[in-house]
Amino acid sequence: MLIRTAKASDILSSEITPHSVFLRRRQCLRAAAFTFAAIGIGPYSLACRAEAEQKLSGIVKTKWNEARLSGEELTSYDDVTSYNNFYEFGTSKSDPKRNAGGLQTKPWSVVVDGHVENPGTYDFEDIIKRHKLEERVYRFRCVEAWSMVVPWIGVPLANIIRRMGPTGNAKYVAFETLVDESQMPGVRQKVLDWPYREGLRMDEAMNPLTLMAVGLYGKEMPNQNGAPLRLIVPWKYGFKSIKSIVRITFVDKQPMTSWNMSSGREYGFYSNVNPSVDHPRWSQAKERRLGGSTNVFGFIPKQPTLMFNGYKEEVAGMYAGMDLREFY
Ligand code: MTE
């Protein structure tokens, strides 16, 4: 496997994600605050619009992805950023793009706690800046049977975790999203028990495929896609890929997760993409590619869903001997 995973200790300061990008963000924030005060409209909408499109640089491209996905077209930037699930901003697919523009992501801090040697409240920059950013083109499949192919930008979660130093008692990692009624209109509705929670077993979190993503298409992560940092776990249904993370906790027991709490029969802890285990209300055997080519009837035809979303070679070993119907 050719995925490049640099050891944190290998990284020279000259290779670190350009700090200038983050400094510009802060200037943008100050400018936005001024704009907001002066004319009383959403801060992100004016001063930061150009900044939201800020290109990231210094990204390591991984050839591996291109070879594995040959023949599969990338889903357009427009589709990836306008058809979203982010219930904190509303439950319809167009709500996140419409409502997430004002989310203040700069500065952003993340609490790291539980069974870990370096607990604390970290600035987003401190978590990310010591690592090389990589571009990973992954298939991404939602439990609702639509899928995409997205060039994410991020850092392997394993590299970040190694720096945090989990102790021997850390068997799982739990994640939480920001919950802030003033910025997230969706959390006024109790559609889920906020904050949005997700979790991974330690070996899943350390798998080289698991990405802490900070952007897509070479640009900073749009708010509706989970700025400033979100997980991407490409062999699991999309809901495991938690957005706008503010807390990472190392725990010794399997953590509760939002969808499991909401409907345990429908959404298990593992939630591996598995065409042979149906959701109680719909089949998981096929999927529709977002923005894919339409047939003569004007429909995007469904295509077969692959076991572990096509990442069997990399991840199947972690579930050897487990009954994936029981541990769905
Ligand atoms: N994270 C949070 N905090 N809130 C959410 O509602 N939705 C999940 C996941 N992460 C969700 C979330 C679901 S159901 C999916 S399919 C993916 O985000 C969608 O990611 P995308 O909008 O970037 O395609």
mmCIF file of C-alpha atoms in Angstrom, residues 26-299:
data_model
loop_
_atom_site.group_PDB
_atom_site.id
_atom_site.type_symbol
_atom_site.label_atom_id
_atom_site.label_comp_id
_atom_site.label_asym_id
_atom_site.label_seq_id
_atom_site.Cartn_x
_atom_site.Cartn_y
_atom_site.Cartn_z
ATOM 1 C CA ARG A 26 -6.866 35.569 11.909
ATOM 2 C CA GLN A 27 -6.643 38.799 9.950
ATOM 3 C CA CYS A 28 -9.819 37.758 8.242
ATOM 4 C CA LEU A 29 -11.489 37.194 11.589
ATOM 5 C CA ARG A 30 -10.548 40.671 12.769
ATOM 6 C CA ALA A 31 -11.759 42.178 9.512
ATOM 7 C CA ALA A 32 -14.954 40.206 9.803
ATOM 8 C CA ALA A 33 -15.589 41.412 13.347
ATOM 9 C CA PHE A 34 -15.193 44.982 12.126
ATOM 10 C CA THR A 35 -17.513 44.420 9.168
ATOM 11 C CA PHE A 36 -20.046 42.806 11.441
ATOM 12 C CA ALA A 37 -19.997 45.694 13.872
ATOM 13 C CA ALA A 38 -20.097 48.293 11.115
ATOM 14 C CA ILE A 39 -22.920 47.031 8.963
ATOM 15 C CA GLY A 40 -24.567 44.368 11.063
ATOM 16 C CA ILE A 41 -24.586 41.422 8.700
ATOM 17 C CA GLY A 42 -23.148 37.922 8.908
ATOM 18 C CA PRO A 43 -19.402 38.272 9.345
ATOM 19 C CA TYR A 44 -18.396 35.387 7.154
ATOM 20 C CA SER A 45 -20.546 36.446 4.273
ATOM 21 C CA LEU A 46 -18.517 39.478 3.244
ATOM 22 C CA ALA A 47 -15.030 39.777 4.624
ATOM 23 C CA CYS A 48 -14.339 36.092 4.551
ATOM 24 C CA ARG A 49 -15.995 34.978 1.375
ATOM 25 C CA ALA A 50 -12.727 35.057 -0.504
ATOM 26 C CA GLU A 51 -11.025 33.550 2.510
ATOM 27 C CA ALA A 52 -13.443 30.630 2.562
ATOM 28 C CA GLU A 53 -12.070 29.771 -0.839
ATOM 29 C CA GLN A 54 -8.532 30.031 0.488
ATOM 30 C CA LYS A 55 -6.323 27.510 -1.216
ATOM 31 C CA LEU A 56 -4.177 25.339 0.973
ATOM 32 C CA SER A 57 -0.641 24.789 -0.172
ATOM 33 C CA GLY A 58 2.158 22.351 0.609
ATOM 34 C CA ILE A 59 -0.106 19.361 0.125
ATOM 35 C CA VAL A 60 1.435 15.949 -0.512
ATOM 36 C CA LYS A 61 -0.408 14.227 -3.339
ATOM 37 C CA THR A 62 -0.820 10.481 -3.034
ATOM 38 C CA LYS A 63 -0.777 8.597 -6.319
ATOM 39 C CA TRP A 64 -2.348 5.606 -4.625
ATOM 40 C CA ASN A 65 -5.753 7.155 -4.705
ATOM 41 C CA GLU A 66 -5.743 7.931 -8.377
ATOM 42 C CA ALA A 67 -4.738 4.397 -9.308
ATOM 43 C CA ARG A 68 -7.387 2.805 -7.109
ATOM 44 C CA LEU A 69 -10.156 5.047 -8.340
ATOM 45 C CA SER A 70 -9.352 4.996 -12.028
ATOM 46 C CA GLY A 71 -12.508 5.323 -14.057
ATOM 47 C CA GLU A 72 -14.417 6.971 -11.192
ATOM 48 C CA GLU A 73 -15.053 10.640 -11.684
ATOM 49 C CA LEU A 74 -14.609 13.131 -8.903
ATOM 50 C CA THR A 75 -17.875 14.551 -7.615
ATOM 51 C CA SER A 76 -17.961 18.260 -8.446
ATOM 52 C CA TYR A 77 -17.013 20.837 -5.795
ATOM 53 C CA ASP A 78 -20.462 22.266 -6.155
ATOM 54 C CA ASP A 79 -22.214 18.969 -5.418
ATOM 55 C CA VAL A 80 -19.906 18.125 -2.502
ATOM 56 C CA THR A 81 -20.565 21.484 -0.882
ATOM 57 C CA SER A 82 -24.259 21.951 -1.532
ATOM 58 C CA TYR A 83 -25.794 18.534 -0.755
ATOM 59 C CA ASN A 84 -24.907 17.928 2.871
ATOM 60 C CA ASN A 85 -25.893 16.346 6.131
ATOM 61 C CA PHE A 86 -25.091 18.579 9.081
ATOM 62 C CA TYR A 87 -28.135 18.491 11.327
ATOM 63 C CA GLU A 88 -26.825 21.275 13.551
ATOM 64 C CA PHE A 89 -27.769 23.522 10.620
ATOM 65 C CA GLY A 90 -31.025 21.846 9.644
ATOM 66 C CA THR A 91 -32.159 18.492 8.366
ATOM 67 C CA SER A 92 -32.591 19.166 4.671
ATOM 68 C CA LYS A 93 -29.656 18.676 2.319
ATOM 69 C CA SER A 94 -29.573 22.333 1.319
ATOM 70 C CA ASP A 95 -29.755 23.699 4.901
ATOM 71 C CA PRO A 96 -26.049 23.382 5.815
ATOM 72 C CA LYS A 97 -24.866 25.494 2.894
ATOM 73 C CA ARG A 98 -27.561 28.064 3.570
ATOM 74 C CA ASN A 99 -27.145 28.223 7.355
ATOM 75 C CA ALA A 100 -23.520 27.401 8.173
ATOM 76 C CA GLY A 101 -21.870 30.471 6.649
ATOM 77 C CA GLY A 102 -21.754 32.312 9.973
ATOM 78 C CA LEU A 103 -20.086 29.533 11.956
ATOM 79 C CA GLN A 104 -17.020 31.061 13.591
ATOM 80 C CA THR A 105 -14.200 28.611 13.023
ATOM 81 C CA LYS A 106 -11.299 30.943 13.737
ATOM 82 C CA PRO A 107 -10.040 30.589 16.393
ATOM 83 C CA TRP A 108 -11.133 27.032 17.199
ATOM 84 C CA SER A 109 -10.099 24.905 20.146
ATOM 85 C CA VAL A 110 -10.322 21.206 20.785
ATOM 86 C CA VAL A 111 -10.373 19.574 24.222
ATOM 87 C CA VAL A 112 -8.295 16.405 24.457
ATOM 88 C CA ASP A 113 -8.991 14.321 27.557
ATOM 89 C CA GLY A 114 -9.449 10.856 29.023
ATOM 90 C CA HIS A 115 -6.705 8.225 28.996
ATOM 91 C CA VAL A 116 -4.009 10.323 27.374
ATOM 92 C CA GLU A 117 -0.578 11.622 28.339
ATOM 93 C CA ASN A 118 -1.018 15.088 26.876
ATOM 94 C CA PRO A 119 -4.513 16.234 27.790
ATOM 95 C CA GLY A 120 -5.452 19.865 27.345
ATOM 96 C CA THR A 121 -7.273 22.424 25.292
ATOM 97 C CA TYR A 122 -5.492 22.758 21.987
ATOM 98 C CA ASP A 123 -5.805 25.406 19.358
ATOM 99 C CA PHE A 124 -6.778 23.931 16.003
ATOM 100 C CA GLU A 125 -3.498 25.223 14.592
ATOM 101 C CA ASP A 126 -1.495 23.370 17.237
ATOM 102 C CA ILE A 127 -3.194 20.112 16.384
ATOM 103 C CA ILE A 128 -2.672 20.400 12.643
ATOM 104 C CA LYS A 129 0.340 22.559 11.953
ATOM 105 C CA ARG A 130 3.028 20.063 12.859
ATOM 106 C CA HIS A 131 1.862 17.625 10.245
ATOM 107 C CA LYS A 132 2.040 17.390 6.491
ATOM 108 C CA LEU A 133 -1.246 17.861 4.732
ATOM 109 C CA GLU A 134 -2.105 15.107 2.294
ATOM 110 C CA GLU A 135 -4.652 14.906 -0.450
ATOM 111 C CA ARG A 136 -6.636 11.677 -0.350
ATOM 112 C CA VAL A 137 -9.263 10.937 -2.956
ATOM 113 C CA TYR A 138 -11.782 8.701 -1.224
ATOM 114 C CA ARG A 139 -15.110 7.172 -2.019
ATOM 115 C CA PHE A 140 -17.561 8.419 0.569
ATOM 116 C CA ARG A 141 -20.923 6.689 0.999
ATOM 117 C CA CYS A 142 -23.849 7.849 3.036
ATOM 118 C CA VAL A 143 -26.169 5.379 4.747
ATOM 119 C CA GLU A 144 -28.922 6.996 2.669
ATOM 120 C CA ALA A 145 -27.412 5.279 -0.403
ATOM 121 C CA TRP A 146 -25.827 8.227 -2.176
ATOM 122 C CA SER A 147 -22.110 8.398 -2.664
ATOM 123 C CA MET A 148 -19.358 10.730 -3.807
ATOM 124 C CA VAL A 149 -15.686 10.693 -4.734
ATOM 125 C CA VAL A 150 -13.938 13.560 -2.986
ATOM 126 C CA PRO A 151 -10.367 14.845 -2.885
ATOM 127 C CA TRP A 152 -10.094 15.534 0.844
ATOM 128 C CA ILE A 153 -7.142 17.341 2.386
ATOM 129 C CA GLY A 154 -6.032 16.293 5.833
ATOM 130 C CA VAL A 155 -3.690 14.562 8.221
ATOM 131 C CA PRO A 156 -3.872 10.862 9.073
ATOM 132 C CA LEU A 157 -5.597 10.731 12.448
ATOM 133 C CA ALA A 158 -2.938 8.252 13.620
ATOM 134 C CA ASN A 159 -0.254 10.945 13.376
ATOM 135 C CA ILE A 160 -2.296 13.312 15.525
ATOM 136 C CA ILE A 161 -3.157 10.610 18.053
ATOM 137 C CA ARG A 162 0.493 9.588 18.449
ATOM 138 C CA ARG A 163 1.342 13.115 19.543
ATOM 139 C CA MET A 164 -1.478 13.109 22.080
ATOM 140 C CA GLY A 165 -0.076 9.922 23.616
ATOM 141 C CA PRO A 166 -2.969 7.633 24.508
ATOM 142 C CA THR A 167 -2.249 5.367 27.478
ATOM 143 C CA GLY A 168 -2.735 1.604 27.555
ATOM 144 C CA ASN A 169 -6.263 2.115 28.887
ATOM 145 C CA ALA A 170 -7.383 3.910 25.741
ATOM 146 C CA LYS A 171 -9.393 1.337 23.815
ATOM 147 C CA TYR A 172 -11.668 3.721 21.910
ATOM 148 C CA VAL A 173 -11.666 7.362 20.843
ATOM 149 C CA ALA A 174 -14.816 9.454 21.245
ATOM 150 C CA PHE A 175 -15.457 12.680 19.333
ATOM 151 C CA GLU A 176 -17.907 15.532 19.873
ATOM 152 C CA THR A 177 -19.071 18.383 17.642
ATOM 153 C CA LEU A 178 -19.589 21.952 18.807
ATOM 154 C CA VAL A 179 -23.056 22.681 20.096
ATOM 155 C CA ASP A 180 -23.913 26.386 20.064
ATOM 156 C CA GLU A 181 -27.498 27.484 19.612
ATOM 157 C CA SER A 182 -26.454 30.991 18.684
ATOM 158 C CA GLN A 183 -24.576 29.759 15.627
ATOM 159 C CA MET A 184 -26.306 26.486 14.852
ATOM 160 C CA PRO A 185 -30.035 26.912 14.310
ATOM 161 C CA GLY A 186 -30.575 23.159 13.978
ATOM 162 C CA VAL A 187 -29.675 22.387 17.593
ATOM 163 C CA ARG A 188 -32.812 24.190 18.787
ATOM 164 C CA GLN A 189 -34.651 21.144 17.435
ATOM 165 C CA LYS A 190 -34.077 18.006 19.456
ATOM 166 C CA VAL A 191 -33.702 15.802 16.379
ATOM 167 C CA LEU A 192 -30.606 14.311 18.031
ATOM 168 C CA ASP A 193 -29.312 14.390 21.589
ATOM 169 C CA TRP A 194 -26.663 17.107 21.124
ATOM 170 C CA PRO A 195 -23.735 17.311 20.958
ATOM 171 C CA TYR A 196 -23.286 15.103 17.896
ATOM 172 C CA ARG A 197 -21.091 12.218 19.072
ATOM 173 C CA GLU A 198 -19.099 9.582 17.282
ATOM 174 C CA GLY A 199 -16.495 7.018 18.187
ATOM 175 C CA LEU A 200 -13.947 4.605 16.774
ATOM 176 C CA ARG A 201 -12.140 1.609 18.175
ATOM 177 C CA MET A 202 -8.467 2.436 18.670
ATOM 178 C CA ASP A 203 -7.280 0.283 15.759
ATOM 179 C CA GLU A 204 -9.841 1.951 13.480
ATOM 180 C CA ALA A 205 -8.692 5.382 14.595
ATOM 181 C CA MET A 206 -5.067 4.411 13.956
ATOM 182 C CA ASN A 207 -5.762 2.854 10.546
ATOM 183 C CA PRO A 208 -3.771 4.740 7.883
ATOM 184 C CA LEU A 209 -6.962 5.433 5.921
ATOM 185 C CA THR A 210 -8.591 7.439 8.725
ATOM 186 C CA LEU A 211 -8.181 11.108 8.003
ATOM 187 C CA MET A 212 -8.626 14.248 10.068
ATOM 188 C CA ALA A 213 -9.718 16.434 7.178
ATOM 189 C CA VAL A 214 -9.248 20.196 7.048
ATOM 190 C CA GLY A 215 -10.165 20.839 3.439
ATOM 191 C CA LEU A 216 -11.307 19.507 0.114
ATOM 192 C CA TYR A 217 -10.423 20.226 -3.475
ATOM 193 C CA GLY A 218 -7.232 21.914 -2.278
ATOM 194 C CA LYS A 219 -9.171 24.517 -0.299
ATOM 195 C CA GLU A 220 -10.048 25.028 3.330
ATOM 196 C CA MET A 221 -12.991 22.989 4.543
ATOM 197 C CA PRO A 222 -16.263 24.763 3.782
ATOM 198 C CA ASN A 223 -18.360 25.222 6.928
ATOM 199 C CA GLN A 224 -21.159 23.012 5.614
ATOM 200 C CA ASN A 225 -18.661 20.155 5.241
ATOM 201 C CA GLY A 226 -17.488 20.428 8.846
ATOM 202 C CA ALA A 227 -14.925 23.205 9.186
ATOM 203 C CA PRO A 228 -12.385 23.508 10.551
ATOM 204 C CA LEU A 229 -11.726 19.814 11.196
ATOM 205 C CA ARG A 230 -13.756 16.669 10.674
ATOM 206 C CA LEU A 231 -13.165 12.964 10.409
ATOM 207 C CA ILE A 232 -13.237 10.985 7.194
ATOM 208 C CA VAL A 233 -13.552 7.238 7.713
ATOM 209 C CA PRO A 234 -14.045 6.027 4.142
ATOM 210 C CA TRP A 235 -15.002 2.400 4.805
ATOM 211 C CA LYS A 236 -17.835 3.417 7.146
ATOM 212 C CA TYR A 237 -21.145 5.091 6.390
ATOM 213 C CA GLY A 238 -20.858 8.861 6.212
ATOM 214 C CA PHE A 239 -22.426 9.544 9.592
ATOM 215 C CA LYS A 240 -19.299 8.196 11.342
ATOM 216 C CA SER A 241 -17.374 11.091 9.771
ATOM 217 C CA ILE A 242 -18.136 13.654 12.457
ATOM 218 C CA LYS A 243 -17.857 17.358 11.627
ATOM 219 C CA SER A 244 -16.587 20.494 13.415
ATOM 220 C CA ILE A 245 -14.913 18.540 16.224
ATOM 221 C CA VAL A 246 -14.366 20.240 19.602
ATOM 222 C CA ARG A 247 -13.549 17.256 21.805
ATOM 223 C CA ILE A 248 -11.472 14.095 21.486
ATOM 224 C CA THR A 249 -11.662 11.720 24.455
ATOM 225 C CA PHE A 250 -9.700 8.510 24.910
ATOM 226 C CA VAL A 251 -11.888 6.001 26.704
ATOM 227 C CA ASP A 252 -11.713 2.410 27.879
ATOM 228 C CA LYS A 253 -15.279 1.431 26.912
ATOM 229 C CA GLN A 254 -17.189 1.657 23.650
ATOM 230 C CA PRO A 255 -18.632 5.191 23.641
ATOM 231 C CA MET A 256 -22.218 6.129 22.894
ATOM 232 C CA THR A 257 -22.740 7.651 19.460
ATOM 233 C CA SER A 258 -25.509 10.011 18.351
ATOM 234 C CA TRP A 259 -27.181 7.791 15.794
ATOM 235 C CA ASN A 260 -26.852 4.701 17.944
ATOM 236 C CA MET A 261 -28.506 6.603 20.814
ATOM 237 C CA SER A 262 -31.219 7.849 18.496
ATOM 238 C CA SER A 263 -32.021 4.463 16.936
ATOM 239 C CA GLY A 264 -29.768 1.591 17.930
ATOM 240 C CA ARG A 265 -31.625 -0.874 15.708
ATOM 241 C CA GLU A 266 -30.830 1.183 12.613
ATOM 242 C CA TYR A 267 -27.345 2.472 13.356
ATOM 243 C CA GLY A 268 -24.750 0.324 15.070
ATOM 244 C CA PHE A 269 -21.415 1.378 16.514
ATOM 245 C CA TYR A 270 -19.370 -0.104 13.661
ATOM 246 C CA SER A 271 -21.460 1.023 10.669
ATOM 247 C CA ASN A 272 -19.051 -0.420 8.140
ATOM 248 C CA VAL A 273 -20.246 -0.098 4.559
ATOM 249 C CA ASN A 274 -21.647 -3.559 3.918
ATOM 250 C CA PRO A 275 -23.866 -4.305 0.913
ATOM 251 C CA SER A 276 -25.064 -7.559 2.492
ATOM 252 C CA VAL A 277 -26.368 -6.044 5.733
ATOM 253 C CA ASP A 278 -29.389 -3.879 4.990
ATOM 254 C CA HIS A 279 -30.582 -0.946 6.991
ATOM 255 C CA PRO A 280 -33.941 -2.038 8.516
ATOM 256 C CA ARG A 281 -35.768 0.371 6.187
ATOM 257 C CA TRP A 282 -33.766 0.126 2.969
ATOM 258 C CA SER A 283 -31.241 -1.964 1.069
ATOM 259 C CA GLN A 284 -27.548 -1.154 1.215
ATOM 260 C CA ALA A 285 -26.689 -3.219 -1.881
ATOM 261 C CA LYS A 286 -26.557 -0.261 -4.276
ATOM 262 C CA GLU A 287 -25.841 3.427 -4.279
ATOM 263 C CA ARG A 288 -26.339 6.462 -6.482
ATOM 264 C CA ARG A 289 -23.318 8.612 -7.281
ATOM 265 C CA LEU A 290 -24.055 12.270 -6.613
ATOM 266 C CA GLY A 291 -23.834 14.258 -9.841
ATOM 267 C CA GLY A 292 -23.210 11.069 -11.835
ATOM 268 C CA SER A 293 -24.172 10.713 -15.502
ATOM 269 C CA THR A 294 -27.827 10.267 -16.196
ATOM 270 C CA ASN A 295 -29.297 7.499 -18.361
ATOM 271 C CA VAL A 296 -31.784 7.961 -21.216
ATOM 272 C CA PHE A 297 -34.600 8.280 -18.675
ATOM 273 C CA GLY A 298 -32.833 11.170 -16.970
ATOM 274 C CA PHE A 299 -31.905 9.180 -13.841
#
